Short mmCIF file of C-alpha atoms and ligand atoms in Angstrom, two decimals:
data_model
loop_
_atom_site.label_atom_id
_atom_site.label_comp_id
_atom_site.label_asym_id
_atom_site.label_seq_id
_atom_site.Cartn_x
_atom_site.Cartn_y
_atom_site.Cartn_z
CA MET A 3 0.00 0.00 0.00
CA GLN A 4 1.03 3.60 -0.52
CA ILE A 5 1.44 6.02 2.37
CA THR A 6 2.33 9.69 1.97
CA ILE A 7 4.73 11.00 4.58
CA ARG A 8 4.60 14.75 5.17
CA TYR A 9 7.63 16.30 6.80
CA GLU A 10 7.28 19.50 8.83
CA ALA A 11 9.65 21.78 10.78
CA GLN A 12 13.03 20.18 11.55
CA THR A 13 12.12 16.89 9.87
CA ARG A 14 11.57 18.78 6.60
CA ARG A 15 14.90 20.51 6.82
CA ALA A 16 16.62 17.19 7.64
CA VAL A 17 15.09 15.24 4.75
CA GLY A 18 14.97 18.12 2.27
CA LEU A 19 11.47 17.12 1.12
CA GLU A 20 8.01 18.40 1.95
CA GLU A 21 6.57 14.94 1.40
CA GLU A 22 7.23 11.58 -0.17
CA THR A 23 5.11 8.56 -0.96
CA ILE A 24 6.41 5.23 0.22
CA GLU A 25 5.37 1.64 -0.34
CA LEU A 26 4.60 -0.42 2.76
CA VAL A 27 3.32 -3.92 3.35
CA ALA A 28 0.06 -4.15 5.34
CA PRO A 29 -0.56 -4.56 8.22
CA CYS A 30 1.47 -1.56 9.32
CA ARG A 31 1.00 0.57 12.41
CA VAL A 32 2.05 4.19 12.93
CA SER A 33 5.20 3.16 14.79
CA ASP A 34 6.18 0.59 12.12
CA CYS A 35 5.79 3.26 9.48
CA ILE A 36 7.93 5.83 11.31
CA GLN A 37 10.62 3.25 12.10
CA HIS A 38 10.68 2.38 8.39
CA VAL A 39 10.92 6.01 7.31
CA ALA A 40 13.83 6.49 9.73
CA THR A 41 15.72 3.71 7.94
CA LEU A 42 15.23 5.53 4.61
CA HIS A 43 17.06 8.59 5.99
CA PRO A 44 19.45 7.13 8.56
CA GLU A 45 21.84 10.08 8.78
CA SER A 46 19.47 13.03 8.56
CA LEU A 47 16.07 12.01 9.92
CA ARG A 48 16.71 9.08 12.26
CA PRO A 49 18.41 11.11 15.04
CA ILE A 50 15.41 13.48 15.11
CA VAL A 51 12.66 10.86 15.27
CA ILE A 52 14.25 7.89 17.08
CA ASN A 53 15.84 8.10 20.54
CA ALA A 54 18.87 6.26 21.93
CA ALA A 55 16.65 3.38 23.08
CA GLY A 56 15.46 2.85 19.50
CA GLU A 57 11.98 4.19 20.29
CA ILE A 58 10.11 7.03 18.59
CA GLN A 59 11.04 10.31 20.32
CA PRO A 60 8.30 11.16 22.87
CA SER A 61 8.29 14.79 21.67
CA LEU A 62 7.63 13.91 18.00
CA LEU A 63 4.22 15.14 16.82
CA ILE A 64 2.41 12.65 14.58
CA PHE A 65 -0.80 13.25 12.63
CA LEU A 66 -2.82 10.75 10.63
CA GLY A 67 -4.68 13.00 8.24
CA ASP A 68 -5.73 15.92 10.45
CA ASP A 69 -5.85 13.93 13.69
CA GLN A 70 -3.02 13.57 16.16
CA VAL A 71 -1.97 10.02 16.99
CA VAL A 72 0.38 8.96 19.78
CA ARG A 73 3.52 7.01 18.96
CA ASP A 74 2.14 3.72 20.34
CA ASP A 75 -1.24 4.03 18.61
CA THR A 76 -2.29 0.56 17.49
CA LYS A 77 -4.40 1.68 14.52
CA GLU A 78 -3.34 0.15 11.22
CA LEU A 79 -2.59 2.44 8.32
CA ALA A 80 -4.66 2.16 5.15
CA ASP A 81 -3.64 2.62 1.54
CA GLY A 82 -3.64 6.34 0.64
CA ASP A 83 -3.20 7.61 4.21
CA THR A 84 -1.09 10.69 4.90
CA LEU A 85 1.08 10.61 7.99
CA THR A 86 2.59 13.95 9.06
CA ILE A 87 5.59 14.05 11.35
CA MET A 88 6.89 17.22 12.93
CA THR A 89 9.12 18.31 15.76
CA PRO A 90 7.69 20.77 18.28
CA ILE A 91 8.79 24.31 17.48
CA SER A 92 8.87 27.48 19.55
CA GLY A 93 9.03 31.27 19.46
CA GLY A 94 11.66 33.99 19.48
CA MET B 30 -13.69 37.64 31.15
CA THR B 31 -15.26 39.05 34.29
CA ASP B 32 -18.25 41.24 33.88
CA ASN B 33 -17.43 44.02 36.26
CA SER B 34 -15.52 45.53 33.36
CA PRO B 35 -14.82 49.28 33.37
CA SER B 36 -16.92 51.51 31.13
CA LEU B 37 -15.40 53.36 28.16
CA THR B 38 -14.43 57.02 27.98
CA ASP B 39 -15.43 59.19 25.01
CA GLU B 40 -11.85 58.98 23.72
CA GLU B 41 -11.95 55.17 23.84
CA ARG B 42 -15.29 55.09 22.06
CA ALA B 43 -13.74 57.14 19.28
CA VAL B 44 -10.55 55.08 18.99
CA TYR B 45 -12.24 51.66 19.01
CA GLU B 46 -15.27 52.61 16.93
CA TRP B 47 -14.45 50.37 13.94
CA GLN B 48 -13.87 47.19 15.93
CA MET B 49 -16.94 47.80 18.09
CA TRP B 50 -18.92 47.50 14.83
CA VAL B 51 -18.03 43.78 14.96
CA GLU B 52 -21.47 42.59 16.03
CA ASP B 53 -20.60 39.82 18.47
CA PHE B 54 -17.87 41.97 20.06
CA GLY B 55 -19.42 45.43 20.42
CA VAL B 56 -19.16 47.75 23.42
CA ALA B 57 -19.33 44.86 25.89
CA GLY B 58 -16.32 43.19 24.24
CA GLN B 59 -14.38 46.45 24.30
CA GLU B 60 -15.11 46.91 27.98
CA ARG B 61 -13.86 43.39 28.68
CA LEU B 62 -10.61 44.14 26.83
CA LYS B 63 -10.19 47.32 28.85
CA GLY B 64 -10.60 45.36 32.08
CA ALA B 65 -8.19 42.60 31.04
CA SER B 66 -4.48 41.96 31.49
CA VAL B 67 -2.16 39.78 29.41
CA LEU B 68 1.36 38.47 30.08
CA ILE B 69 3.58 38.13 27.01
CA SER B 70 6.60 35.91 27.51
CA ARG B 71 9.28 37.64 25.39
CA VAL B 72 8.56 40.52 23.06
CA GLY B 73 10.68 39.28 20.17
CA GLY B 74 9.47 38.47 16.67
CA LEU B 75 6.19 36.99 17.90
CA GLY B 76 5.66 38.86 21.13
CA SER B 77 6.31 42.32 19.63
CA VAL B 78 3.43 41.86 17.23
CA VAL B 79 1.13 40.28 19.83
CA ALA B 80 1.79 43.23 22.15
CA TYR B 81 1.32 45.84 19.41
CA GLU B 82 -1.99 44.35 18.25
CA LEU B 83 -3.30 44.04 21.81
CA ALA B 84 -2.24 47.62 22.57
CA ALA B 85 -3.98 48.78 19.39
CA ALA B 86 -7.13 46.83 20.31
CA GLY B 87 -7.34 48.49 23.73
CA ILE B 88 -6.24 45.82 26.20
CA GLY B 89 -6.04 47.36 29.69
CA LYS B 90 -2.69 46.04 30.87
CA LEU B 91 0.30 44.19 29.42
CA VAL B 92 3.01 42.49 31.44
CA LEU B 93 6.06 42.04 29.20
CA ALA B 94 8.87 39.70 30.25
CA HIS B 95 12.06 39.71 28.20
CA ALA B 96 15.68 39.97 29.34
CA GLY B 97 18.53 41.70 27.56
CA ASN B 98 19.31 44.44 25.10
CA VAL B 99 18.49 44.93 21.41
CA LYS B 100 20.94 43.22 19.00
CA PRO B 101 21.28 43.72 15.23
CA SER B 102 19.91 40.20 14.59
CA ASP B 103 16.66 41.16 16.40
CA LEU B 104 15.74 43.82 13.86
CA ASN B 105 14.47 41.56 11.05
CA ARG B 106 11.41 40.67 13.13
CA GLN B 107 11.26 42.27 16.61
CA LEU B 108 9.06 45.13 15.48
CA LEU B 109 8.97 46.99 18.82
CA MET B 110 12.76 47.42 18.60
CA THR B 111 14.46 50.09 16.55
CA HIS B 112 17.87 50.77 15.06
CA ALA B 113 18.30 53.65 17.51
CA GLY B 114 17.59 51.22 20.36
CA LEU B 115 20.55 48.91 19.61
CA GLY B 116 22.34 48.01 22.84
CA LYS B 117 19.45 49.28 24.99
CA SER B 118 16.84 47.32 26.98
CA ARG B 119 14.29 45.42 24.88
CA VAL B 120 11.40 45.84 27.31
CA GLU B 121 12.03 49.57 27.71
CA SER B 122 11.95 49.98 23.94
CA ALA B 123 8.78 47.88 23.78
CA GLU B 124 7.05 49.92 26.49
CA ARG B 125 7.92 53.21 24.80
CA ARG B 126 6.68 52.08 21.37
CA LEU B 127 3.45 50.66 22.80
CA LYS B 128 2.67 53.85 24.69
CA GLU B 129 3.29 55.97 21.58
CA LEU B 130 0.42 54.02 20.05
CA ASN B 131 -1.77 53.78 23.16
CA PRO B 132 -0.95 56.12 26.06
CA ARG B 133 -3.88 54.69 28.06
CA LEU B 134 -2.21 51.26 28.21
CA GLU B 135 -0.71 50.12 31.51
CA VAL B 136 2.62 48.35 30.90
CA VAL B 137 4.62 46.33 33.42
CA ALA B 138 8.05 45.84 31.83
CA VAL B 139 10.09 43.02 33.39
CA ASN B 140 13.72 42.76 32.30
CA GLU B 141 13.76 38.97 32.85
CA ASN B 142 12.85 35.87 30.89
CA VAL B 143 10.27 33.53 32.39
CA ASP B 144 11.67 30.76 34.58
CA LYS B 145 10.50 28.44 37.34
CA GLU B 146 11.23 31.10 39.97
CA ASN B 147 9.37 34.09 38.52
CA ALA B 148 6.54 32.34 36.59
CA LYS B 149 4.14 32.21 39.54
CA GLN B 150 4.12 35.91 40.37
CA LEU B 151 4.07 36.91 36.68
CA VAL B 152 1.04 34.75 35.91
CA GLU B 153 -0.73 35.97 39.08
CA GLN B 154 -0.80 39.50 37.63
CA VAL B 155 -2.82 38.63 34.52
CA ASP B 156 -5.95 37.02 33.07
CA LEU B 157 -4.28 35.34 30.08
CA VAL B 158 -0.78 34.45 28.86
CA VAL B 159 0.70 34.45 25.35
CA ASP B 160 3.84 32.35 25.16
CA CYS B 161 6.31 33.57 22.54
CA ALA B 162 9.53 32.25 24.11
CA PRO B 163 12.18 30.29 22.21
CA MET B 164 13.37 27.83 24.86
CA PHE B 165 11.26 24.82 25.80
CA GLU B 166 12.38 25.07 29.43
CA GLU B 167 10.78 28.51 29.79
CA ARG B 168 7.70 27.45 27.81
CA LEU B 169 7.22 24.40 30.02
CA ALA B 170 7.61 26.56 33.16
CA MET B 171 4.98 28.94 31.77
CA ASN B 172 2.60 26.10 30.85
CA HIS B 173 2.97 24.59 34.34
CA GLU B 174 2.08 27.86 36.02
CA ALA B 175 -0.72 28.90 33.65
CA VAL B 176 -2.44 25.51 33.97
CA GLY B 177 -1.89 25.54 37.75
CA GLN B 178 -3.57 28.96 38.02
CA ASN B 179 -6.30 28.01 35.51
CA LYS B 180 -5.37 30.83 33.12
CA PRO B 181 -5.75 30.48 29.34
CA LEU B 182 -2.46 30.24 27.45
CA VAL B 183 -1.92 30.95 23.76
CA GLU B 184 1.06 28.94 22.49
CA CYS B 185 2.67 30.21 19.33
CA ALA B 186 5.69 28.90 17.48
CA MET B 187 7.52 29.20 14.18
CA TYR B 188 10.35 27.71 12.17
CA ASP B 189 11.55 28.73 8.71
CA LEU B 190 8.30 29.60 6.84
CA GLU B 191 6.21 27.25 9.02
CA ALA B 192 4.28 27.99 12.19
CA THR B 193 1.93 26.41 14.73
CA ILE B 194 -0.51 27.88 17.20
CA THR B 195 -2.90 26.47 19.78
CA THR B 196 -4.81 27.78 22.78
CA VAL B 197 -4.62 25.96 26.10
CA LEU B 198 -7.79 26.15 28.19
CA PRO B 199 -6.71 24.32 31.35
CA GLY B 200 -8.63 21.13 32.04
CA ARG B 201 -10.57 21.44 28.78
CA THR B 202 -7.91 21.14 26.08
CA PRO B 203 -4.43 19.64 25.71
CA CYS B 204 -1.65 21.63 27.38
CA LEU B 205 1.92 22.07 26.14
CA VAL B 206 3.09 18.97 28.04
CA CYS B 207 0.34 16.89 26.42
CA LEU B 208 1.86 17.94 23.08
CA CYS B 209 5.48 17.86 24.11
CA PRO B 210 6.10 15.76 27.24
CA GLU B 211 9.82 16.46 27.26
CA PRO B 212 11.94 19.25 25.75
CA PRO B 213 13.04 18.20 22.24
CA LYS B 214 16.77 17.60 22.48
CA LEU B 215 17.74 18.98 19.09
CA TRP B 216 15.97 22.37 19.40
CA ARG B 217 18.22 25.43 19.32
CA ARG B 218 17.45 28.96 20.50
CA GLU B 219 18.42 30.40 17.12
CA PHE B 220 16.65 29.13 14.00
CA PRO B 221 15.70 30.26 10.48
CA VAL B 222 12.73 32.65 10.28
CA PHE B 223 11.38 35.77 8.56
CA GLY B 224 9.69 38.65 10.33
CA ALA B 225 6.68 38.21 8.06
CA VAL B 226 6.27 34.70 9.49
CA SER B 227 6.54 35.75 13.14
CA GLY B 228 4.25 38.70 12.39
CA THR B 229 1.58 36.43 10.91
CA VAL B 230 1.66 34.14 13.95
CA GLY B 231 1.66 37.15 16.28
CA CYS B 232 -1.48 38.56 14.67
CA ILE B 233 -3.27 35.21 14.94
CA ALA B 234 -2.19 34.89 18.59
CA ALA B 235 -3.47 38.40 19.34
CA MET B 236 -6.82 37.52 17.74
CA GLU B 237 -7.01 34.37 19.89
CA ALA B 238 -6.32 36.42 23.02
CA ILE B 239 -8.97 38.99 22.09
CA LYS B 240 -11.57 36.25 21.47
CA VAL B 241 -10.82 34.45 24.73
CA VAL B 242 -10.92 37.68 26.78
CA ALA B 243 -14.05 39.07 25.11
CA GLY B 244 -15.78 35.68 24.80
CA PHE B 245 -16.74 35.47 21.14
CA GLY B 246 -15.89 33.31 18.11
CA SER B 247 -14.31 29.89 18.46
CA THR B 248 -10.75 29.42 19.60
CA LEU B 249 -7.93 27.02 18.76
CA GLY B 250 -8.57 25.11 22.01
CA GLY B 251 -7.98 21.42 21.24
CA LYS B 252 -6.71 22.29 17.75
CA LEU B 253 -3.31 22.97 16.32
CA LEU B 254 -3.30 25.42 13.44
CA ALA B 255 -0.26 24.52 11.34
CA PHE B 256 0.68 26.60 8.34
CA ASP B 257 3.38 26.89 5.76
CA LEU B 258 3.86 30.26 4.11
CA ARG B 259 6.22 28.78 1.49
CA GLN B 260 3.29 26.89 -0.09
CA MET B 261 0.50 28.95 1.55
CA THR B 262 -1.11 25.88 3.11
CA PHE B 263 -3.08 26.05 6.35
CA SER B 264 -4.44 23.08 8.30
CA LYS B 265 -6.35 22.86 11.54
CA ARG B 266 -5.61 19.59 13.29
CA GLN B 267 -7.15 17.80 16.23
CA ILE B 268 -4.75 17.38 19.18
CA LEU B 269 -4.97 15.00 22.13
CA ARG B 270 -4.97 15.39 25.89
CA ARG B 271 -2.73 12.82 27.54
CA PRO B 272 -4.51 11.14 30.45
CA ASP B 273 -1.06 10.69 32.06
CA CYS B 274 0.01 14.33 31.48
CA ALA B 275 2.16 15.44 34.42
CA VAL B 276 0.67 18.94 34.34
CA CYS B 277 -3.03 18.64 33.40
CA GLY B 278 -3.76 14.89 33.68
CA HIS B 279 -5.31 15.31 37.16
CA LEU B 280 -7.81 17.96 35.98
CA PRO B 281 -11.37 16.78 35.20
ZN1 ZN C 309 -1.43 18.36 29.65
#
């Protein structure tokens, strides 16, 4: 199935893309998808989204469509879904 | 927010005439603004514009917290600072510029950034907080105190040509810790941004503050507005309260 990954804030700068469409084998949960995407960009993206313990960073913001999902959400992704990942940002 | 708001003078009726024509705001909304106070954490790129718009709209009192002096790299976005003010106090410059626009405004200028020590007494002075600070430590301290004192908190942020904004209504919507349970390790105080981006976010934050204080429209409580001015895309996303949130999880 095809999933569109949207990169925002620091993840966009790291990957150099606003979005990309990737091919995944169902069943695939949010965390499986993000772990997979991290392997596609091991130098640039992985340090931002995966912590030293190999888990998704607790501060990473994840949206399935327009709804936030937590990193251990058990929902399975469906063909055509858009998953947005962004780092929290601040002011100045 | 409270309804023992002060009544308006003839001068105020003249100055705020156009916005009082907004039907669900009106004279009552203007009186609520006059009776209200807002804390702005840092008057930089975001906070300068929030403060200027609230001063223009007739807020009664602003508490401005920002340490340090004006630097050249402030001037692309910190619109209350001026070239002539380089090397001088940021909050003094902000107070002077705000009072040139609105001499009726009460300003409390605090030459400090928000931290765990001063957050309590700063939040106690106001009805609402707008957080425009760059460091997550100071934002988390502000969130902790605003939620603890049950004061609404407008959270605004930017990066490059992107920005996010949400409004925290304690106990009713996610707070900053629900969104960001620990400070992101790779965030830096200095980051790419244009003044036109911070200005856009600042105007939206000021509008949120005005709506919350005057009680009209619908706010970004429970929503994250995320936009990208490079592609001109705007999306309003649903965000989640964490039942185990260390700051607001115990609230009903
Ligand atoms: Zn919370």
